[in-house]
mmCIF file of C-alpha atoms and ligand atoms in Angstrom:
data_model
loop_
_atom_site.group_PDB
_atom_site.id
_atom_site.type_symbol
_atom_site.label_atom_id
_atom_site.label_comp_id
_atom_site.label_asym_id
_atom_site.label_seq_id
_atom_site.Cartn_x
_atom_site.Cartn_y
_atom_site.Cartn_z
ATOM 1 C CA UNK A 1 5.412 38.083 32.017
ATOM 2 C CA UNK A 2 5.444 39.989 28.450
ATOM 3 C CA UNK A 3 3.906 37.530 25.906
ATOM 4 C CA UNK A 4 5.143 37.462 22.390
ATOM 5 C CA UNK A 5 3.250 37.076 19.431
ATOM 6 C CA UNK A 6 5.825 36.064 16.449
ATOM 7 C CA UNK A 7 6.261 34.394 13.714
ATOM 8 C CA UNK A 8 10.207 33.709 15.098
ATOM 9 C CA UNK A 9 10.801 30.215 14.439
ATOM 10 C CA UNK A 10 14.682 30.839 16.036
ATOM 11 C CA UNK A 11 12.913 32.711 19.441
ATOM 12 C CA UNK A 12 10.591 29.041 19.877
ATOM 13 C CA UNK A 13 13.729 27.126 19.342
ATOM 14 C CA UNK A 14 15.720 28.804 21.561
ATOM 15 C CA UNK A 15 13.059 28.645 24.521
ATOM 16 C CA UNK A 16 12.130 24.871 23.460
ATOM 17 C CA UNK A 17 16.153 24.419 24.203
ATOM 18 C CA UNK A 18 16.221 26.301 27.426
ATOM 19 C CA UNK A 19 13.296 23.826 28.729
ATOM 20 C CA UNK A 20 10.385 26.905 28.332
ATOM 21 C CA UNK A 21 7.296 26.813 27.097
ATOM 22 C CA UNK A 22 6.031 27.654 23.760
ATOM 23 C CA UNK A 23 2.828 28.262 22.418
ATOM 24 C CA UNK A 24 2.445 26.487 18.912
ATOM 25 C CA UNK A 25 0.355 26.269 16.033
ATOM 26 C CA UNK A 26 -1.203 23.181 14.354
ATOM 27 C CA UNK A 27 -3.902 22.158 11.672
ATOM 28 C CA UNK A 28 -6.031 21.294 14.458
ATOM 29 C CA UNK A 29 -5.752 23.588 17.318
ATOM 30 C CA UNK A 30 -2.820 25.741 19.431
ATOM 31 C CA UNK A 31 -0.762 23.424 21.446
ATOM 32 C CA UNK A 32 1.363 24.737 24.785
ATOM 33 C CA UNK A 33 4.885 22.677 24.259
ATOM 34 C CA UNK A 34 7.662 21.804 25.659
ATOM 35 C CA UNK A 35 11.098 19.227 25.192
ATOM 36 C CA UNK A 36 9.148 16.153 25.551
ATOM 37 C CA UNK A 37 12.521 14.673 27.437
ATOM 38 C CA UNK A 38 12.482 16.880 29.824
ATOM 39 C CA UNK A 39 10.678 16.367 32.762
ATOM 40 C CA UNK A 40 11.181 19.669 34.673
ATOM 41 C CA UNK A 41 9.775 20.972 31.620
ATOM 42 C CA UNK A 42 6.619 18.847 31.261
ATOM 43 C CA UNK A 43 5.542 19.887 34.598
ATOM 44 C CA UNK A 44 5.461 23.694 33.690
ATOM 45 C CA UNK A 45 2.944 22.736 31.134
ATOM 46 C CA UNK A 46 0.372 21.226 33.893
ATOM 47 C CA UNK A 47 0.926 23.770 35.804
ATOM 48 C CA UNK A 48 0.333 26.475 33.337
ATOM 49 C CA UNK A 49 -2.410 24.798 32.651
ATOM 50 C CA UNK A 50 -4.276 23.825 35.887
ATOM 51 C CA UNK A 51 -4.270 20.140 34.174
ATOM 52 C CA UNK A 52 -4.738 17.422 36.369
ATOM 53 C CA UNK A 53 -1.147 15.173 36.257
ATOM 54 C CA UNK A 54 -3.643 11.957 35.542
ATOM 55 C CA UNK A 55 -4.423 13.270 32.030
ATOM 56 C CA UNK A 56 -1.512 12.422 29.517
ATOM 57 C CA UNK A 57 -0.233 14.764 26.944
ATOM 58 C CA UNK A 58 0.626 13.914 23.169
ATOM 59 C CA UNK A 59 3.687 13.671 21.634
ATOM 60 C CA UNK A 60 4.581 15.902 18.525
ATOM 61 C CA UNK A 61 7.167 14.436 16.224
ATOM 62 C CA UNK A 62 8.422 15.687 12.841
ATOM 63 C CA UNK A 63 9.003 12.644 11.121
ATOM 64 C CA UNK A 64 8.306 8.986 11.180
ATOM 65 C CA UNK A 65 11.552 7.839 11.920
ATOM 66 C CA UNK A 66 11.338 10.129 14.949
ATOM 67 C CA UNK A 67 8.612 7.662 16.641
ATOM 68 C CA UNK A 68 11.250 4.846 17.385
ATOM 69 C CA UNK A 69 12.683 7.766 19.537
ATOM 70 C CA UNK A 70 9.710 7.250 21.857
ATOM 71 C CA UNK A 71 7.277 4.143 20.866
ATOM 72 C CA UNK A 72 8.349 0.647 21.154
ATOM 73 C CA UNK A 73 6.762 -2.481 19.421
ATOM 74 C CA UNK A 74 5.273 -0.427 16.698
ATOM 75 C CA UNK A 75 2.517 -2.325 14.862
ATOM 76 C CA UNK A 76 1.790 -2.528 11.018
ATOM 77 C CA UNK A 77 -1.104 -1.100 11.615
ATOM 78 C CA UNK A 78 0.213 2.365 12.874
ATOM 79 C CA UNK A 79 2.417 2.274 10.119
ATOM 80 C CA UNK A 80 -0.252 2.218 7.713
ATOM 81 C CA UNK A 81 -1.695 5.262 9.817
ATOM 82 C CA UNK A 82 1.687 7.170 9.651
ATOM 83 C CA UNK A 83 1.971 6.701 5.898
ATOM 84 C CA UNK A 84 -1.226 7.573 4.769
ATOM 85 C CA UNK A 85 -2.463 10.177 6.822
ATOM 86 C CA UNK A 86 0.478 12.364 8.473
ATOM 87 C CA UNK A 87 1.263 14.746 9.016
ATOM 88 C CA UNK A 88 -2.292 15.097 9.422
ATOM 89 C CA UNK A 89 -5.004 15.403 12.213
ATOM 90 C CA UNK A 90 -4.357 12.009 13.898
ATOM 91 C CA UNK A 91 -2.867 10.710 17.441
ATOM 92 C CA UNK A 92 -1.855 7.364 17.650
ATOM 93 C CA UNK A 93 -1.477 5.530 20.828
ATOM 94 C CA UNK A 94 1.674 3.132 21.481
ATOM 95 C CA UNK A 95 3.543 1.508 23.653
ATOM 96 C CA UNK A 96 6.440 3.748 25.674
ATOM 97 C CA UNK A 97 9.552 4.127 24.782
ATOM 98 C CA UNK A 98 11.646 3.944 28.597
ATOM 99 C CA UNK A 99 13.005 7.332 27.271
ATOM 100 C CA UNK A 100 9.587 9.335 27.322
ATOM 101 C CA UNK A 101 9.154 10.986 31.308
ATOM 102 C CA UNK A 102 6.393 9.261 32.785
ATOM 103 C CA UNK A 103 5.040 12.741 33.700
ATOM 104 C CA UNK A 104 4.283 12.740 30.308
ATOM 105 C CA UNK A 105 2.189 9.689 29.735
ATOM 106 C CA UNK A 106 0.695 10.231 33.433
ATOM 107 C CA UNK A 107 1.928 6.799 34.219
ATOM 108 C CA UNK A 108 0.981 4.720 31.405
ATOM 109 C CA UNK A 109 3.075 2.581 29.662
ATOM 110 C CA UNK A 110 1.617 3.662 26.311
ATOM 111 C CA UNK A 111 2.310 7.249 24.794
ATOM 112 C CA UNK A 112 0.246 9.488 22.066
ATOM 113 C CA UNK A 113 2.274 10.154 19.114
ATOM 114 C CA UNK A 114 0.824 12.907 15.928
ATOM 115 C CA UNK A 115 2.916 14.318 13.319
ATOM 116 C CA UNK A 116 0.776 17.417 13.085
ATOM 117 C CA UNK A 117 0.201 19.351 9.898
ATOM 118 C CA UNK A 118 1.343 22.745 9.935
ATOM 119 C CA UNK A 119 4.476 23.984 8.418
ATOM 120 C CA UNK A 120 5.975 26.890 10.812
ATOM 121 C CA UNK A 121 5.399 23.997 13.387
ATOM 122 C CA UNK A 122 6.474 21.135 11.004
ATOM 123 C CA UNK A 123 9.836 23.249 10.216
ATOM 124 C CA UNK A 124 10.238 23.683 14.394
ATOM 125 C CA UNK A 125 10.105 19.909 14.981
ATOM 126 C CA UNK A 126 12.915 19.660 12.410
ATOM 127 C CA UNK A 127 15.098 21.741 13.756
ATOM 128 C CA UNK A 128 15.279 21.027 17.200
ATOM 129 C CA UNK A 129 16.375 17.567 18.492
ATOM 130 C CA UNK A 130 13.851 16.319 20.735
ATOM 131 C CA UNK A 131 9.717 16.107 20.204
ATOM 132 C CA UNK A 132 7.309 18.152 21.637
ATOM 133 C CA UNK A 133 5.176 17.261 24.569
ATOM 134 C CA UNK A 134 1.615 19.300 23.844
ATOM 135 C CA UNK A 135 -1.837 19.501 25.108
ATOM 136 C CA UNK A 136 -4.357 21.936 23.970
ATOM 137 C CA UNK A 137 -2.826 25.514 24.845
ATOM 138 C CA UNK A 138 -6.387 26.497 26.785
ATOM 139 C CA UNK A 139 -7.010 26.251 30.843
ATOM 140 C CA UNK A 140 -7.928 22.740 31.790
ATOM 141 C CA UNK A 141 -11.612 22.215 30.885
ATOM 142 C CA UNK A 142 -12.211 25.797 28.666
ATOM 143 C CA UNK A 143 -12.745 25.571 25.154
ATOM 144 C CA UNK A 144 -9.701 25.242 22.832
ATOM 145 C CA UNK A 145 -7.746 27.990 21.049
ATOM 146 C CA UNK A 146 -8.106 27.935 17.331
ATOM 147 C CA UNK A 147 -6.138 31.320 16.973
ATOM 148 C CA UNK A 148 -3.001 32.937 18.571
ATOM 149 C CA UNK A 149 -5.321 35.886 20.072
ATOM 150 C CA UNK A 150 -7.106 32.776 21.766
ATOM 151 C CA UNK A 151 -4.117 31.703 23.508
ATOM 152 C CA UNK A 152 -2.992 35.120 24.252
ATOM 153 C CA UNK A 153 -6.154 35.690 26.132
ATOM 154 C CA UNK A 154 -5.818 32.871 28.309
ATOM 155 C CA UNK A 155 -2.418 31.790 29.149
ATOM 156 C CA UNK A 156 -0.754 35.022 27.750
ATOM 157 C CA UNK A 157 0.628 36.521 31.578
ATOM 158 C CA UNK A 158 1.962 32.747 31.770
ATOM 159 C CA UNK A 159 4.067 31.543 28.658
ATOM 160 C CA UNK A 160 6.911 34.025 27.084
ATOM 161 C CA UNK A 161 6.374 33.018 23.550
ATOM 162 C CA UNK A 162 3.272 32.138 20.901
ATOM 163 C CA UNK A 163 4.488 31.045 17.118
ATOM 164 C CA UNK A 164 1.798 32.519 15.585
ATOM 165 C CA UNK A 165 0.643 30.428 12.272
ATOM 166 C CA UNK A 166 -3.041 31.768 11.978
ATOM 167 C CA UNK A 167 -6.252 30.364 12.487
ATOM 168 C CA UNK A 168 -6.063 26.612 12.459
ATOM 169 C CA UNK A 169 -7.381 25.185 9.259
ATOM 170 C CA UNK A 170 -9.159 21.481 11.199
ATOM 171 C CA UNK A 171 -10.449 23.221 14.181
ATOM 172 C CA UNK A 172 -11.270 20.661 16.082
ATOM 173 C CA UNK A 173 -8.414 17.807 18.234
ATOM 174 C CA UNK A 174 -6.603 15.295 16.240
ATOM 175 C CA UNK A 175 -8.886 11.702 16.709
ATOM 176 C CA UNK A 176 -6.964 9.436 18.621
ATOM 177 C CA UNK A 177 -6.155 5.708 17.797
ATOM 178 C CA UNK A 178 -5.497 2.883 20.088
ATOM 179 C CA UNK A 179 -2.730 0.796 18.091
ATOM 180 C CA UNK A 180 -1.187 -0.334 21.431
ATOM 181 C CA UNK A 181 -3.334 -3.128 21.935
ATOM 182 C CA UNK A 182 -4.722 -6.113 19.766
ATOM 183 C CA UNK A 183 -7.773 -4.180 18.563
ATOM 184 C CA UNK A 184 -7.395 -0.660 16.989
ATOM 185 C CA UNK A 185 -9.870 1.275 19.055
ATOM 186 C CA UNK A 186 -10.737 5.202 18.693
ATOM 187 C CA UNK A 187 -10.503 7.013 21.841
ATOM 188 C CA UNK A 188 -11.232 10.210 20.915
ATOM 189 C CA UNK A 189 -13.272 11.668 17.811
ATOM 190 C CA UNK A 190 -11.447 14.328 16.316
ATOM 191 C CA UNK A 191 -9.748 15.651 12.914
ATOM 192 C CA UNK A 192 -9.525 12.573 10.665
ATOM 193 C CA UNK A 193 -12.914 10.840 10.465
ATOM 194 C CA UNK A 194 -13.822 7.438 11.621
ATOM 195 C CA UNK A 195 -14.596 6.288 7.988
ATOM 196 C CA UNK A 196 -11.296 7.607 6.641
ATOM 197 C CA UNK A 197 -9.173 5.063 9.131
ATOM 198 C CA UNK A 198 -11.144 2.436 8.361
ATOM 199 C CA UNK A 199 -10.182 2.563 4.509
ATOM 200 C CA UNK A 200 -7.059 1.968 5.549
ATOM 201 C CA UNK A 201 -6.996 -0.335 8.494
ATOM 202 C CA UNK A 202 -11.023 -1.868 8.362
ATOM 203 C CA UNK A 203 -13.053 -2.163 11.008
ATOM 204 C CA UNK A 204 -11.929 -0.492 14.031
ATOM 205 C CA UNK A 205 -14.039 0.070 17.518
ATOM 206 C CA UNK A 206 -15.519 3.366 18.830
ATOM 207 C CA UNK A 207 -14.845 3.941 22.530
ATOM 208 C CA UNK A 208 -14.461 7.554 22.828
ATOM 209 C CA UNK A 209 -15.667 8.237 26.482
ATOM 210 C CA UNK A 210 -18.236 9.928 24.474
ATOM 211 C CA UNK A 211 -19.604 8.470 21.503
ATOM 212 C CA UNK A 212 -21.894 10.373 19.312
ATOM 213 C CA UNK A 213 -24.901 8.770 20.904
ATOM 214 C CA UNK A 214 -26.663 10.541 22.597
ATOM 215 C CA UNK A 215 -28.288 7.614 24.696
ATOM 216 C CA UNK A 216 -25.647 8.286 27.652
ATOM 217 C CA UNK A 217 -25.410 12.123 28.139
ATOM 218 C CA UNK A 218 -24.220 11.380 32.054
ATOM 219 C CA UNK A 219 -21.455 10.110 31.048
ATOM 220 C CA UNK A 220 -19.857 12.595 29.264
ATOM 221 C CA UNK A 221 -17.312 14.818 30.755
ATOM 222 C CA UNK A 222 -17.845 18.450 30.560
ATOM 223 C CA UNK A 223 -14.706 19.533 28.693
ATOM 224 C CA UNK A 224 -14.455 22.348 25.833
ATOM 225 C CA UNK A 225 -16.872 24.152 27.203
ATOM 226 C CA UNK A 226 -18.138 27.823 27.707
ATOM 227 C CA UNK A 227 -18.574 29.330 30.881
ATOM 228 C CA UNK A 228 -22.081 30.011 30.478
ATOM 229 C CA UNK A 229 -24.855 27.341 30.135
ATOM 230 C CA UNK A 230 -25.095 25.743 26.668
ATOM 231 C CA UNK A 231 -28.386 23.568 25.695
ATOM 232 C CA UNK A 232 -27.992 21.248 22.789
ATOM 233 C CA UNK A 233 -31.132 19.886 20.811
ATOM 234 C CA UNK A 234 -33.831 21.142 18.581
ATOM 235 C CA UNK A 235 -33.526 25.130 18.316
ATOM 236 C CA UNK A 236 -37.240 25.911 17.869
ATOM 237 C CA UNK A 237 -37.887 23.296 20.972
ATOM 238 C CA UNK A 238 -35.546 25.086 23.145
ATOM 239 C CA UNK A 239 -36.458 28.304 22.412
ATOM 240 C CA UNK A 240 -39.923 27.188 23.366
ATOM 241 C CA UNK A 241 -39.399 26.083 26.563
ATOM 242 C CA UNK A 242 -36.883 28.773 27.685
ATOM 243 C CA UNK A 243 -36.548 32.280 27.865
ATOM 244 C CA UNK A 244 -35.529 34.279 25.183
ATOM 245 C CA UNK A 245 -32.000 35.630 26.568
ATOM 246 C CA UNK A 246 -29.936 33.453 24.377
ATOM 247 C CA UNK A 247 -28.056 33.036 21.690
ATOM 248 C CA UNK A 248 -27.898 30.353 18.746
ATOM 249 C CA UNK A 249 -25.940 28.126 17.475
ATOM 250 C CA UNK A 250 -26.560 26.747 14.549
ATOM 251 C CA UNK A 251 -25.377 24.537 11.772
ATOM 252 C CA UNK A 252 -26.723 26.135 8.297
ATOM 253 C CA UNK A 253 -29.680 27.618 8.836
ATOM 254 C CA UNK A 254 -30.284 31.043 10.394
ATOM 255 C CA UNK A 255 -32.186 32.721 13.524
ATOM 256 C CA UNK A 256 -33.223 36.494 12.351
ATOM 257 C CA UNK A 257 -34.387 37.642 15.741
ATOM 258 C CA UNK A 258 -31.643 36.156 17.696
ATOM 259 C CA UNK A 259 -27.866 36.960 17.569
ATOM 260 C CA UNK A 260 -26.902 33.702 15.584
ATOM 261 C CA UNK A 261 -23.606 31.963 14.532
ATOM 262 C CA UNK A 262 -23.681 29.516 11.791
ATOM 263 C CA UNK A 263 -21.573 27.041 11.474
ATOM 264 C CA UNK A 264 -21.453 26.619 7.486
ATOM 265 C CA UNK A 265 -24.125 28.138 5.431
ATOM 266 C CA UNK A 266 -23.602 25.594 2.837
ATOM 267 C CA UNK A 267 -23.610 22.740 5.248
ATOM 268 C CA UNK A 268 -20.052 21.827 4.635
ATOM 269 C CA UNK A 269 -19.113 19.575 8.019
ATOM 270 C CA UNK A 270 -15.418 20.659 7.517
ATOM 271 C CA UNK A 271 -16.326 24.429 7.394
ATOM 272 C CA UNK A 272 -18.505 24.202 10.497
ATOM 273 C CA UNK A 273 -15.416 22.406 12.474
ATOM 274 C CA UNK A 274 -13.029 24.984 11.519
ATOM 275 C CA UNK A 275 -15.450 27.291 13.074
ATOM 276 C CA UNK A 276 -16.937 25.462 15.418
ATOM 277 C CA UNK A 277 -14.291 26.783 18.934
ATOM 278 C CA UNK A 278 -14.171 30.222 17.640
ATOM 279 C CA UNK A 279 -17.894 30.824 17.821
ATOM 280 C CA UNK A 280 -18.391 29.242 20.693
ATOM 281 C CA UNK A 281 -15.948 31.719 22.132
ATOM 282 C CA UNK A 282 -17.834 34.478 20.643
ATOM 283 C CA UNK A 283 -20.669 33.226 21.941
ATOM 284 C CA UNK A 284 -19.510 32.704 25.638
ATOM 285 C CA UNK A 285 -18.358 36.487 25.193
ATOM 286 C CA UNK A 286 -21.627 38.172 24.410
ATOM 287 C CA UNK A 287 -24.163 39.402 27.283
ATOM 288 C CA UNK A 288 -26.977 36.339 26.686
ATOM 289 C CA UNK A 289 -27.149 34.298 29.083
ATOM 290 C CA UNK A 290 -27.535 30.533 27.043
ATOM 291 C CA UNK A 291 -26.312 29.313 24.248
ATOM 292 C CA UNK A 292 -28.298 27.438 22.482
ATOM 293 C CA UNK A 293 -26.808 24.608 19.683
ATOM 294 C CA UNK A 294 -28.148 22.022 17.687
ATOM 295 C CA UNK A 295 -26.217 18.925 16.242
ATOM 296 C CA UNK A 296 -24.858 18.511 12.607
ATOM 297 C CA UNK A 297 -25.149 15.572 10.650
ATOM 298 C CA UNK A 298 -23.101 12.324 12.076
ATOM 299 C CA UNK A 299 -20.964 10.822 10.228
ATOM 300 C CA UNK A 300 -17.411 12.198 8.983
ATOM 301 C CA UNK A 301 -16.478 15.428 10.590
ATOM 302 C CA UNK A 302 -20.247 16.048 12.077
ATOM 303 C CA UNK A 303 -19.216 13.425 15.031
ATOM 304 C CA UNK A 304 -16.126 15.057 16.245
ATOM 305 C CA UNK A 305 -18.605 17.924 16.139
ATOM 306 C CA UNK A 306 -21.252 16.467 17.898
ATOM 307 C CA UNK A 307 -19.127 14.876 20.418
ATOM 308 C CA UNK A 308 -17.398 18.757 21.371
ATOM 309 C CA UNK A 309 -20.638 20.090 21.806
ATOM 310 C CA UNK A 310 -21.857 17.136 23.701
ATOM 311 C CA UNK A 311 -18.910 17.865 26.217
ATOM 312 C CA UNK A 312 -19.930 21.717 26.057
ATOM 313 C CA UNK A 313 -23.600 21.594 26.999
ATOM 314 C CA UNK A 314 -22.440 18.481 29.462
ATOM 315 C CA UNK A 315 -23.233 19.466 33.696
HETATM 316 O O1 TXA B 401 -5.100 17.926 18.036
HETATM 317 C C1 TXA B 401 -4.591 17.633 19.103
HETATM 318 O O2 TXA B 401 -4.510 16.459 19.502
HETATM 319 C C2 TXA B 401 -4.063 18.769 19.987
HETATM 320 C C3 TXA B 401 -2.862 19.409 19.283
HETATM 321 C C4 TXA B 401 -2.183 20.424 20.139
HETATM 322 O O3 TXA B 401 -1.980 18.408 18.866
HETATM 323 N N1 TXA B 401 -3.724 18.286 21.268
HETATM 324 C C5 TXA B 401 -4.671 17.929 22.190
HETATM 325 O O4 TXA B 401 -4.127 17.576 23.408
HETATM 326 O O5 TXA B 401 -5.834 17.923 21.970
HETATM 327 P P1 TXA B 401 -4.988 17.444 24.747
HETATM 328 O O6 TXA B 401 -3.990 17.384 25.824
HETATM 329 O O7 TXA B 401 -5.965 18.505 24.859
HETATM 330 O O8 TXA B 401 -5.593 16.046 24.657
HETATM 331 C C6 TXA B 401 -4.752 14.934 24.777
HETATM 332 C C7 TXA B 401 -5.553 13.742 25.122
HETATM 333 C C8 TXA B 401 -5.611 13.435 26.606
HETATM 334 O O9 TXA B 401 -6.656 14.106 27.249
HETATM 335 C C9 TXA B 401 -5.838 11.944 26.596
HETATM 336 O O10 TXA B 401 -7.211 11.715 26.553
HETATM 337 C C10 TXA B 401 -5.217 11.484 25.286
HETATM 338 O O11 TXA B 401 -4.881 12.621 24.576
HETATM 339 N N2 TXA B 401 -3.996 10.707 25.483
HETATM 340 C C11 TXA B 401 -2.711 11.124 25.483
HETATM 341 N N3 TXA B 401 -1.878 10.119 25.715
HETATM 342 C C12 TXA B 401 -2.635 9.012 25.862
HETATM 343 C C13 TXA B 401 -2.371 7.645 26.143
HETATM 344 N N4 TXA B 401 -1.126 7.190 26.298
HETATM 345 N N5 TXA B 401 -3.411 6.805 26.223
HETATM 346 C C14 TXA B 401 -4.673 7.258 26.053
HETATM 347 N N6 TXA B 401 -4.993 8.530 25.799
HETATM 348 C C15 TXA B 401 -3.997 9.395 25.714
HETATM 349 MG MG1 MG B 402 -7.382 19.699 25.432
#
């Protein structure tokens, strides 16, 4: 199949109609859509993929009248979400509308819902009548794409279209938000920072399969990650106790003898997030044969950080 790279807003709504897939871009990273209503659809997506059918995907509306059309018994709570932070960098988690394929929601009776923040993609969900079903647009597992090349590289003999809006400007998934339940409850770090929901909603609990601490590393699921081996600690430790075929990771500061990606020179959590997939691709593509990371500071950004390269050094 001949991939297109466009900036055709009429070519993605024209597929999304015909029940294809489409490539798209958001703030956080390039999603692989299709007509959330339609089932036949959905499947291509997992199949594209390789994604398991037990992992759900989100749902992409473009307004926030458009989440009656597939959430039921929507709480204040979410509201408060909607209002203040979309579009923005935020999933939240509510009970299914009957309308939504269960192929979808793998089953569940509760659905992901994210106005993302992008306007090519923002402009698409307006003009078409139906949301968009959309994981990550990377193999199941493999780090996510941040540009169009990235998803071109990957998935580009297998989807006819990418809408190509440049690199993503969060760089890292949207966090997602429990609201479905009596207790708000973060199940995934991600884009909007822990601290940020709480201004709005107070206290809310942390159960992302991986929290950022690092008491439990066998838990975490290896996810987002390079194909080569990836230690995370302290640089100068690892490099101590391994060979010297690798190369670095780091936050701010910088590795003369070694090839070396930094995340933000200035130490800017946001910068290093934007960042943070695209170097690790780099990385993964040069002829070392480690990659060796450190953490960044956690709190704000720095644990959705943390947490990715958690899953990326994870066995
Ligand atoms: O930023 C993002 O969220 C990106 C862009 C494309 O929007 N999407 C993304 O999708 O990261 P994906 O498929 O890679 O991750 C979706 C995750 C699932 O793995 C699952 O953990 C969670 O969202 N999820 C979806 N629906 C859920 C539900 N009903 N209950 C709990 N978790 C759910
Ligand atoms: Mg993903």
């Amino acid at each position: 199949m001949d991939t297109r790279i466009a900036t055709d807003l009429a070519q993605a709504q024209l597929l999304l109609n015909a029940g294809k897939l489409v490539a798209i871009p958001t703030e956080t990273v390039y999603g692989l859509a299709a007509n959330a209503f339609n089932a036949d659809a959905v499947i291509h997506i997992f199949e594209t993929k390789n994604r398991p059918h037990f992992d759900p995907l989100i749902v992409h509306v473009g307004s926030i009248a458009q989440v009656k059309e597939v959430a039921t018994h929507i709480p204040e709570n979410a509201y408060q979400l909607m209002q203040t932070l979309w579009p923005g960098p935020l999933t939240i988690v509510l009970q299914k509308h009957e309308r939504v394929p269960h192929i979808v929601t793998s089953g569940l009776e509760t659905v992901g819902v994210r106005m993302p923040n992008h306007p090519m993609t923002l402009d698409l969900l307006r003009s078409i009548d139906f949301p968009l079903a959309a994981p990550s647009a990377n193999p199941f597992g493999y780090i996510s794409p941040t540009s169009a090349m990235h998803v071109a590289e990957q998935l580009g003999e297998r989807i006819p279209f990418i809408l190509d809006g440049g690199e993503c400007m969060v760089g890292v998934e949207s966090t997602i938000i429990d609201c479905s339940g009596d207790t708000p409850t973060i199940l995934r770090l991600g884009g909007t920072a822990v601290e940020t929901i709480e201004e709005i909603i107070g206290k809310v609990v942390v159960n992302a399969i991986s929290t950022s601490s690092p008491q439990a590393p066998g838990m975490l699921h290896t996810h987002y990650a390079p194909r080569k081996p990836m230690l995370v600690g302290n640089i100068h430790e690892l490099l101590h106790e391994g060979g010297h075929d690798v190369s670095i990771l780091s936050f701010r500061d910088s590795f003369h003898n070694f090839r070396n990606i930094r995340l933000s020179e200035t130490g800017d959590l946001h910068e290093a997030a934007r960042n943070l997939f695209a170097a690790m691709r780099k990385l993964d593509a040069d002829h070392h044969s480690t990659i060796l990371a450190e953490f960044v500071p956690d709190y704000g950004l720095g644990r959705a950080i943390n947490d990715r390269l958690k899953r990326a050094a994870a066995k």
